[in-house]
PDB file of C-alpha atoms in Angstrom:
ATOM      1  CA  UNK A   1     -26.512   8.157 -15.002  1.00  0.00           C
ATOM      2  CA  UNK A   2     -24.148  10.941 -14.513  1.00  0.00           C
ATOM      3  CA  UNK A   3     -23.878  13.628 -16.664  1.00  0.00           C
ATOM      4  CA  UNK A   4     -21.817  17.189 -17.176  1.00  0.00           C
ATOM      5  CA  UNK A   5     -22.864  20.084 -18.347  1.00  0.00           C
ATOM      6  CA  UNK A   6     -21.135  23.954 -19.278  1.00  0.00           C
ATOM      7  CA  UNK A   7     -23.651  26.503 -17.428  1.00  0.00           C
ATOM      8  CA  UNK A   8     -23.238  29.438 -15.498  1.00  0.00           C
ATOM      9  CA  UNK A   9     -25.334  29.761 -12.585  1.00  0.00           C
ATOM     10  CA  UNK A  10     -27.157  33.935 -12.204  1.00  0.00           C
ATOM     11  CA  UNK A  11     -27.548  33.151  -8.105  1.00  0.00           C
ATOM     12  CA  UNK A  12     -23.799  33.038  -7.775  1.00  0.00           C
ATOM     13  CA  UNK A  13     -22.978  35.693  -9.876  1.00  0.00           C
ATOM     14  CA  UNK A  14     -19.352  37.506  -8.538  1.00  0.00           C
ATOM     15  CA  UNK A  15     -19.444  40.926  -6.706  1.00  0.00           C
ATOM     16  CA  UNK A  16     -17.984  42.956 -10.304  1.00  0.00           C
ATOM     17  CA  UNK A  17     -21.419  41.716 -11.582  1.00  0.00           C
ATOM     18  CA  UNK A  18     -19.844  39.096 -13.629  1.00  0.00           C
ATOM     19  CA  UNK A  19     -20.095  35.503 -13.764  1.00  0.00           C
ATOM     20  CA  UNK A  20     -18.066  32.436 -13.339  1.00  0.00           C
ATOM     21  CA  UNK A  21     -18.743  29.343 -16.177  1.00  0.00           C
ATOM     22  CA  UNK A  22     -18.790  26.146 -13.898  1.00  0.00           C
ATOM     23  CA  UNK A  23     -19.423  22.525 -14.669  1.00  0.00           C
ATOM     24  CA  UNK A  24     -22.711  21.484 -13.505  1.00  0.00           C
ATOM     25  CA  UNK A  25     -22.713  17.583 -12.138  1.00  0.00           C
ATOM     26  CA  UNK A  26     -26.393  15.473 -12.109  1.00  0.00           C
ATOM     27  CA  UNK A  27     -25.995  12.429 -10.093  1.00  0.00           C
ATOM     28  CA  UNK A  28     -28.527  10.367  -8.080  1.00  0.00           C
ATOM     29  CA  UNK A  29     -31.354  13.286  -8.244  1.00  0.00           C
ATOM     30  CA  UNK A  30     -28.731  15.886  -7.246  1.00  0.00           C
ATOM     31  CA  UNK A  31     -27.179  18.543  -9.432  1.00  0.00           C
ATOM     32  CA  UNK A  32     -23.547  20.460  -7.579  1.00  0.00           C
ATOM     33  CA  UNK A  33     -21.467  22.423  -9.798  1.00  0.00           C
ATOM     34  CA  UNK A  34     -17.376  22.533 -10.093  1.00  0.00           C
ATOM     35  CA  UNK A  35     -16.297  26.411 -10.952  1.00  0.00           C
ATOM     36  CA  UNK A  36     -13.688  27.002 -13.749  1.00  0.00           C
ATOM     37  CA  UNK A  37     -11.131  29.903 -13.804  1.00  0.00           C
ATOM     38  CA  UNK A  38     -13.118  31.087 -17.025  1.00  0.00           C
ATOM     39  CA  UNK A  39     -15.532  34.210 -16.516  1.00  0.00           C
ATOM     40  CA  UNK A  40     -17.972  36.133 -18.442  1.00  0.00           C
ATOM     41  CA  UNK A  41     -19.099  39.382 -18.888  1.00  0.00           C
ATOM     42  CA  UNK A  42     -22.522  38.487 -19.654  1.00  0.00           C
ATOM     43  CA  UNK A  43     -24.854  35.743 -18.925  1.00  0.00           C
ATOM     44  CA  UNK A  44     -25.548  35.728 -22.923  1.00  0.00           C
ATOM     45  CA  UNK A  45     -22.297  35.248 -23.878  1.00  0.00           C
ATOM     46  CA  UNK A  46     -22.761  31.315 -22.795  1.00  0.00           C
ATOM     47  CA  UNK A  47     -25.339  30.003 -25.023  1.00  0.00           C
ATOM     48  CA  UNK A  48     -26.380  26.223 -24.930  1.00  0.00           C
ATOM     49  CA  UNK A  49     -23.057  25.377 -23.288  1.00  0.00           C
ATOM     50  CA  UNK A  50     -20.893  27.594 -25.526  1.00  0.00           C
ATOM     51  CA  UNK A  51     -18.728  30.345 -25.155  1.00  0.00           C
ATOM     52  CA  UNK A  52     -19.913  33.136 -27.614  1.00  0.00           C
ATOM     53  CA  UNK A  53     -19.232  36.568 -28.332  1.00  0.00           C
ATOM     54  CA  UNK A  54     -16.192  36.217 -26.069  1.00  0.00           C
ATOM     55  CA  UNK A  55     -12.412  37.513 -27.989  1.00  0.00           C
ATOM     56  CA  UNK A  56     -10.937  33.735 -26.600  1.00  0.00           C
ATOM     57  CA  UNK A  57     -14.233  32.037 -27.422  1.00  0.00           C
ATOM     58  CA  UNK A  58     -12.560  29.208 -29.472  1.00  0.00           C
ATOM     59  CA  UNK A  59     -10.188  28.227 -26.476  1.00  0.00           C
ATOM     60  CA  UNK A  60     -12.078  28.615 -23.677  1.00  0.00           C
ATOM     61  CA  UNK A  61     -14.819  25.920 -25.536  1.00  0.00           C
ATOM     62  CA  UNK A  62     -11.725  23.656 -26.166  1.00  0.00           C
ATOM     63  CA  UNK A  63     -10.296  23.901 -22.737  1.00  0.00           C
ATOM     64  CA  UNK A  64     -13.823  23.271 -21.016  1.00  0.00           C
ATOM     65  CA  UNK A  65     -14.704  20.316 -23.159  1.00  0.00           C
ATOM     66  CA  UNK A  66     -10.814  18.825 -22.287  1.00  0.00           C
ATOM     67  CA  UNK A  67     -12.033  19.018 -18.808  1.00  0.00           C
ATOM     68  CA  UNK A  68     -15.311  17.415 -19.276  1.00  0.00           C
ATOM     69  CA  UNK A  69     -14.001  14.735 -21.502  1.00  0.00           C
ATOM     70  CA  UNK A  70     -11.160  14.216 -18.797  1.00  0.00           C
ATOM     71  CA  UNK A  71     -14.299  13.776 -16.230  1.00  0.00           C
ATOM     72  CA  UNK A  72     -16.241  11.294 -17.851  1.00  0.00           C
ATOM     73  CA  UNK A  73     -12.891   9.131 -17.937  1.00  0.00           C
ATOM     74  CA  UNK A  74     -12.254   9.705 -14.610  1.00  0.00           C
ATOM     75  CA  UNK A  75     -15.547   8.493 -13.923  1.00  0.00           C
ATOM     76  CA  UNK A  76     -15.208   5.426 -15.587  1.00  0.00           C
ATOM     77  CA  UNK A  77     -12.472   4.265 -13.555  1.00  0.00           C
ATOM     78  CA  UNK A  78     -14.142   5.579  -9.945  1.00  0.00           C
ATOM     79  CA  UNK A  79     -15.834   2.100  -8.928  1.00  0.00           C
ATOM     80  CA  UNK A  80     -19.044   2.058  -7.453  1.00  0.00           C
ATOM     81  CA  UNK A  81     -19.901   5.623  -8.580  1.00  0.00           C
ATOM     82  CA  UNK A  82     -23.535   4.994  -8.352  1.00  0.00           C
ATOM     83  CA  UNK A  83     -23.298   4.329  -4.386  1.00  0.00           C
ATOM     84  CA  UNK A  84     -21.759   8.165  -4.446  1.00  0.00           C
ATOM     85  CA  UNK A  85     -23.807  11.094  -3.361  1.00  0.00           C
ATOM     86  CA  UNK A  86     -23.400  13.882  -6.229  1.00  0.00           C
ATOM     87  CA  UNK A  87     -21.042  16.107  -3.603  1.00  0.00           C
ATOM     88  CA  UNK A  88     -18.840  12.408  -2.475  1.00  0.00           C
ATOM     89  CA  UNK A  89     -18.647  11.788  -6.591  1.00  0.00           C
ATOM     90  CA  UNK A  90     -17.032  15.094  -6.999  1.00  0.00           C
ATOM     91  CA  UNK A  91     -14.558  14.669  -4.445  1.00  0.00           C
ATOM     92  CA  UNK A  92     -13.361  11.916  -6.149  1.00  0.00           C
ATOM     93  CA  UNK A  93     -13.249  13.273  -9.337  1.00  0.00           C
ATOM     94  CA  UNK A  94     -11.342  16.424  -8.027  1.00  0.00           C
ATOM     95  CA  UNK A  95      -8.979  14.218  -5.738  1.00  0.00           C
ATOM     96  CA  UNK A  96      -8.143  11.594  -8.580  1.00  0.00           C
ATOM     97  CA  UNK A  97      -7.639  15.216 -11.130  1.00  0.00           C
ATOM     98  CA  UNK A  98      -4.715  16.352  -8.122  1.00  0.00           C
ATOM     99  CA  UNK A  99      -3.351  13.288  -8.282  1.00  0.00           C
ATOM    100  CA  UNK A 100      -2.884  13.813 -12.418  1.00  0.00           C
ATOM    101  CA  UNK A 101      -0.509  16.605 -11.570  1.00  0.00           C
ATOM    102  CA  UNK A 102       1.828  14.977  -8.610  1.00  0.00           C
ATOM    103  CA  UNK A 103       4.833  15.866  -9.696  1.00  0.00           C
ATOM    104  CA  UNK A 104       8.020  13.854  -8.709  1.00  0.00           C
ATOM    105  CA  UNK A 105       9.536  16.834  -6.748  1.00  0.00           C
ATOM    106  CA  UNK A 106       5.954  17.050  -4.639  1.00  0.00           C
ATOM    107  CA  UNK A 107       6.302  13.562  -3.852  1.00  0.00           C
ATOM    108  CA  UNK A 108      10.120  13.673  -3.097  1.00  0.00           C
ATOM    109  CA  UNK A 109       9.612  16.056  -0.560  1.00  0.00           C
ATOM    110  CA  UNK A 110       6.075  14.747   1.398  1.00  0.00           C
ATOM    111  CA  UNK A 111       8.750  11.419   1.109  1.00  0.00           C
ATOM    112  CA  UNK A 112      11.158  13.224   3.271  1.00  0.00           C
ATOM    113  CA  UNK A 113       8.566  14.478   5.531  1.00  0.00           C
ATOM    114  CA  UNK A 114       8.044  11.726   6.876  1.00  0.00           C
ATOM    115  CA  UNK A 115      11.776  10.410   7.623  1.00  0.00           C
ATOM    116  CA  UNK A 116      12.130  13.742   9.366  1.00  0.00           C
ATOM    117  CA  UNK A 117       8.791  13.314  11.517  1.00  0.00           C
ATOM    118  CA  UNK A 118      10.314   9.428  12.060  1.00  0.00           C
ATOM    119  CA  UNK A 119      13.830  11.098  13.365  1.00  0.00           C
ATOM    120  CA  UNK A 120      15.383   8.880  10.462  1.00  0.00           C
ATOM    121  CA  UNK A 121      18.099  11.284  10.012  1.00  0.00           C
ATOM    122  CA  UNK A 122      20.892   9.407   8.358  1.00  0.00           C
ATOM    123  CA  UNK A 123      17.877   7.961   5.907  1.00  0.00           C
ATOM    124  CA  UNK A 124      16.935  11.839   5.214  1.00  0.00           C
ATOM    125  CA  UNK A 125      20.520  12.493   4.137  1.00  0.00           C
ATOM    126  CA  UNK A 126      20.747   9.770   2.204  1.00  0.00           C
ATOM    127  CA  UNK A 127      17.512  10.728   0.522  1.00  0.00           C
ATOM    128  CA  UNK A 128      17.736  13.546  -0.046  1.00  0.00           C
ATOM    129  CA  UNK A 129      20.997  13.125  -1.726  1.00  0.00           C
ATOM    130  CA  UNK A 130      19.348  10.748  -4.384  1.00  0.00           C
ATOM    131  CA  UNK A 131      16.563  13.124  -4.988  1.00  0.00           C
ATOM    132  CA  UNK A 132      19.059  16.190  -5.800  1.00  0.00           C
ATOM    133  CA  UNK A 133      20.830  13.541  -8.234  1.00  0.00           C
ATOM    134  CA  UNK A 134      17.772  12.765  -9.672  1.00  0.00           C
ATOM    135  CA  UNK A 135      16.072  16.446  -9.540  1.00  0.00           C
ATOM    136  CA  UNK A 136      20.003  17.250 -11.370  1.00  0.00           C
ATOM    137  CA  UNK A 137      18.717  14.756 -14.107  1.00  0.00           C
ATOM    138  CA  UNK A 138      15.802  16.348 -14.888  1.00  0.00           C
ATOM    139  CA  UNK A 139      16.882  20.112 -14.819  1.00  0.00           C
ATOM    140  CA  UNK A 140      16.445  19.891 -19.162  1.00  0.00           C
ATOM    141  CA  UNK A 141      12.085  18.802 -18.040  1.00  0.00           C
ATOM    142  CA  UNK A 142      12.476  21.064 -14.372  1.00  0.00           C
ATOM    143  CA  UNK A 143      10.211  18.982 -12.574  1.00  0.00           C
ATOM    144  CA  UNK A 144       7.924  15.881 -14.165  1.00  0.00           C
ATOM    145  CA  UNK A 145       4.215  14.335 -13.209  1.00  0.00           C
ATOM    146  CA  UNK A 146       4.969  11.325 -11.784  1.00  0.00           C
ATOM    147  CA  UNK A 147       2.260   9.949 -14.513  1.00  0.00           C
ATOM    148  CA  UNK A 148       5.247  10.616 -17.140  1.00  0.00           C
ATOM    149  CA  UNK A 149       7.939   8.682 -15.592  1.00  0.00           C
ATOM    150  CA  UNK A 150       8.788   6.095 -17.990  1.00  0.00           C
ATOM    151  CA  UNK A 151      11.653   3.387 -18.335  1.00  0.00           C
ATOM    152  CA  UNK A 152      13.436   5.366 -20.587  1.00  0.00           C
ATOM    153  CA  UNK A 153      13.714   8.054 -18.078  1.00  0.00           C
ATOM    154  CA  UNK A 154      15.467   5.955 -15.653  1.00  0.00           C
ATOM    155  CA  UNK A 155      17.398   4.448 -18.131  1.00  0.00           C
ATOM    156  CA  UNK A 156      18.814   7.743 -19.265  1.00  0.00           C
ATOM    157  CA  UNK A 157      19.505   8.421 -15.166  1.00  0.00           C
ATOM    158  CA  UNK A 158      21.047   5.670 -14.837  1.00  0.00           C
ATOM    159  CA  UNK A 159      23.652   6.093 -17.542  1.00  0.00           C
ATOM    160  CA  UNK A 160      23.805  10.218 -16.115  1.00  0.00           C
ATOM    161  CA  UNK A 161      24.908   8.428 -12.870  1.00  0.00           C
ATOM    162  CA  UNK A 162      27.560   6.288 -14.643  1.00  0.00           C
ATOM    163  CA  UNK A 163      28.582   9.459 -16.607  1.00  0.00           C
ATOM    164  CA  UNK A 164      29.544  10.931 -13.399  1.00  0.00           C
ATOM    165  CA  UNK A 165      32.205   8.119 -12.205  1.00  0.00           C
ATOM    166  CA  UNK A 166      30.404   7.015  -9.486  1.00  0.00           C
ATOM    167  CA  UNK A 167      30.964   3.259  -7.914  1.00  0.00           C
ATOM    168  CA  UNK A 168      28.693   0.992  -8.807  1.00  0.00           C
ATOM    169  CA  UNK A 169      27.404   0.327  -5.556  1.00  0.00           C
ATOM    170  CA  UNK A 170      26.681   4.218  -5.560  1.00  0.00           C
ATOM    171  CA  UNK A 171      25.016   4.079  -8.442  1.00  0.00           C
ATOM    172  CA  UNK A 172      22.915   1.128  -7.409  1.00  0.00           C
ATOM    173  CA  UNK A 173      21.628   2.755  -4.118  1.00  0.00           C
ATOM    174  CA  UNK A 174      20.572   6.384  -5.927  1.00  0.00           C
ATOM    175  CA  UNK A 175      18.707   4.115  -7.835  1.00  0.00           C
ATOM    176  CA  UNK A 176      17.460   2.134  -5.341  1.00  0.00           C
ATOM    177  CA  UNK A 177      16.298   4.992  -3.640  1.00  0.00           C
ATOM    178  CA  UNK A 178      14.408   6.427  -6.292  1.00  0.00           C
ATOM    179  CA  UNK A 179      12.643   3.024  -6.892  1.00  0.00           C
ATOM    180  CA  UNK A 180      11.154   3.743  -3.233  1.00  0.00           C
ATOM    181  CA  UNK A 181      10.185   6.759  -3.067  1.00  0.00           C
ATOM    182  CA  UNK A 182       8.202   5.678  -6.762  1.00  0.00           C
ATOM    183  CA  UNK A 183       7.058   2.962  -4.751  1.00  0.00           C
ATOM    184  CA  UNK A 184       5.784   5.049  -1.752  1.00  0.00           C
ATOM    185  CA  UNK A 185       3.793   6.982  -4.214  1.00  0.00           C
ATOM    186  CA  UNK A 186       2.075   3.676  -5.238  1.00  0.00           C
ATOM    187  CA  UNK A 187       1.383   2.434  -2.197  1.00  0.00           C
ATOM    188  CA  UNK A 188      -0.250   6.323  -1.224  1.00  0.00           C
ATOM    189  CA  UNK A 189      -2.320   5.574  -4.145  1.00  0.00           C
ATOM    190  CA  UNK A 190      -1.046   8.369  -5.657  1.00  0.00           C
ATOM    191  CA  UNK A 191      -0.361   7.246  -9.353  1.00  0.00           C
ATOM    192  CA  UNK A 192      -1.037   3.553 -10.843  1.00  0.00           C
ATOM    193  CA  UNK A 193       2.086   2.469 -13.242  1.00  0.00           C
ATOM    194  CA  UNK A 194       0.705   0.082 -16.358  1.00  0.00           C
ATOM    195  CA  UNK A 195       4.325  -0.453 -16.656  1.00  0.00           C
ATOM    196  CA  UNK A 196       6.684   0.057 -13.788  1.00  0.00           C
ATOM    197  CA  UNK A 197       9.579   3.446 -14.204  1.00  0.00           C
ATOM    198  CA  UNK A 198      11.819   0.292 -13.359  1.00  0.00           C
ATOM    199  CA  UNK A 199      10.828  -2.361 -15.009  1.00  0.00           C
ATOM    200  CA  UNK A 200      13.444  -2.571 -17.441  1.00  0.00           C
ATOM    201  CA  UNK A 201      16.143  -1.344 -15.315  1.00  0.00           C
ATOM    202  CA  UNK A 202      18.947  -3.718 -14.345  1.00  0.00           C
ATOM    203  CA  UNK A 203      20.511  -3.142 -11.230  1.00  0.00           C
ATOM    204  CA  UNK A 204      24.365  -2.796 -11.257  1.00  0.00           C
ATOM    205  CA  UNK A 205      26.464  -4.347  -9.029  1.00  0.00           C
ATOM    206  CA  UNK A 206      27.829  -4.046  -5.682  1.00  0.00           C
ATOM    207  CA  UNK A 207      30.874  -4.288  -5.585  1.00  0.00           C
ATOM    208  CA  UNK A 208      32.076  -7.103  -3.731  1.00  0.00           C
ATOM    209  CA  UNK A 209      34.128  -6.653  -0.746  1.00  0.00           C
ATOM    210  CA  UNK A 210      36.157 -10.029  -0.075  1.00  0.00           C
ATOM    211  CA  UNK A 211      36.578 -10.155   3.625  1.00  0.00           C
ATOM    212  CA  UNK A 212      37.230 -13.651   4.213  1.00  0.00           C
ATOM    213  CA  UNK A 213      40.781 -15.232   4.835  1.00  0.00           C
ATOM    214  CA  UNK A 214      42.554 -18.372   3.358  1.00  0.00           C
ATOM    215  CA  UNK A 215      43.785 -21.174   5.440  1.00  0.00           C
ATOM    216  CA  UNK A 216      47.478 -19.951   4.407  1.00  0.00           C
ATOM    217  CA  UNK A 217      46.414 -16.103   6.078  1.00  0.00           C
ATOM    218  CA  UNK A 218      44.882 -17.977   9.019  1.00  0.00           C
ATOM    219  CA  UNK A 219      48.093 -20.232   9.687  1.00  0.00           C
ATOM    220  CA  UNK A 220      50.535 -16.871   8.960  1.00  0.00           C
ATOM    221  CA  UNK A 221      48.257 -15.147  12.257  1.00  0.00           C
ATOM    222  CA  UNK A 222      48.915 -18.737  14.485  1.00  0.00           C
ATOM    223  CA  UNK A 223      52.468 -18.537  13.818  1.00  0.00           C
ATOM    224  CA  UNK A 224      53.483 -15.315  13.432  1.00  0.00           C
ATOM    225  CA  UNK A 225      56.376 -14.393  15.785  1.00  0.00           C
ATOM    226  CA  UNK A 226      56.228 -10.634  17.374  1.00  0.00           C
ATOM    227  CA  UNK A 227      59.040  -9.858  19.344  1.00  0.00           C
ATOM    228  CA  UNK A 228      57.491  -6.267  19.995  1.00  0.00           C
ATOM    229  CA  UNK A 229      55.704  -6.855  23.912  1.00  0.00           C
ATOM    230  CA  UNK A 230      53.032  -4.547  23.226  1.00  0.00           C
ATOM    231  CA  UNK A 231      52.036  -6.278  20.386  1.00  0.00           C
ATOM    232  CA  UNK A 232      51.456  -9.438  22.090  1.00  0.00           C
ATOM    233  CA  UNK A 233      48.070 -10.326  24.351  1.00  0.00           C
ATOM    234  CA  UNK A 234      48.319 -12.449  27.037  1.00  0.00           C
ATOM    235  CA  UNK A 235      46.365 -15.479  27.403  1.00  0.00           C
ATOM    236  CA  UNK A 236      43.523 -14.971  29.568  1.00  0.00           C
TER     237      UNK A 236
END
């Protein structure tokens, strides 16, 4: 069984002579600990996992038990904790954590990264075009975890798209191109969607292009009469 625990640890105590709280970790007979940005002045002002005698007492003991409570449902979801060493456990729990905090705009660009390192240039462009429409969008929220993206917020791009006269077609690849790059972060295992940003989003339209010609055009190029010679092509 895995369990966490508040401490502070007097062998790793910082060079001002005060001491960082960490997050101790017992799994499979091992105990490693995960440091905090919280320090103390004292060892005594941590008593049986409690901040005490501190001015910001009352928030650093809500903030540390946020992050143990977000642990233990981290844990849940790691599967086959118990074949982890205590050190591999804690990677996971830190690297699933960083994932938590991907933000669109991180994504976005690691995206484009890899276009450039592919020499997909006119992709890039095109890209990167959608992501400035889309980073436009969300100048009200700056930036936004890719864990928040929800229907709505596509929905509400889409019609900001619309808004700004663009062809349908246009509008259609921007969004396109968003649905990949959402879809990239999937596939990186980056973020896990209960319900899809684009589930409820309905495509518009390209708009169709109507190349082909009637029997009446076709018979008007047979018999059409130039009298202009350079106009004219010789039969082979």
């Amino acid at each position: 069984m895995t369990t966490f625990s508040i401490v502070i640890v007097p062998t790793k105590r910082l060079a001002n002579g005060k001491h960082r709280i960490r997050i101790a970790v017992a799994h499979q007979a091992q105990t490693r600990y995960i440091a905090t940005p919280f320090i103390l002045d004292s060892i005594s002002q941590l008593k049986k996992g409690r901040v005490v005698r501190h001015e910001n007492a009352a928030q650093i003991n809500l903030c540390l038990q946020r992050t143990i409570n977000e642990y233990i449902l981290i844990l849940s979801s790691i599967k086959h904790a118990n074949q982890l060493t205590c050190t591999q456990l804690i990677h996971s729990i830190q690297e699933e954590e960083r994932k938590k905090y991907l933000t669109f705009d991180v994504i976005a660009k690691e995206f484009l990264s890899t276009l450039q390192s592919e020499s997909r240039i006119k992709s890039y462009k095109l890209y990167k075009t959608a992501i400035s429409h889309f980073n436009r969008f969300l100048k009200k929220e700056h930036d936004i975890p890719l864990e928040q993206i929800r229907p709505s917020h596509i929905h509400q791009y889409q019609d900001f798209l619309e808004k700004r006269e663009l062809s349908s077609t246009t509008v259609r690849i921007y969004l396109t191109l968003i649905k990949v790059i959402l879809n990239y972060a999937i596939k990186m295992d980056y973020i896990h969607y209960k319900v899809h940003p684009f589930a409820a989003c309905i495509l518009p339209s390209s708009r169709i292009r109507n190349l082909d010609l009637t029997v009446d055009e076709l018979k008007s190029l047979r018999d059409v009469s130039l009298n202009n010679s350079s106009l004219k092509i010789s039969p082979a």
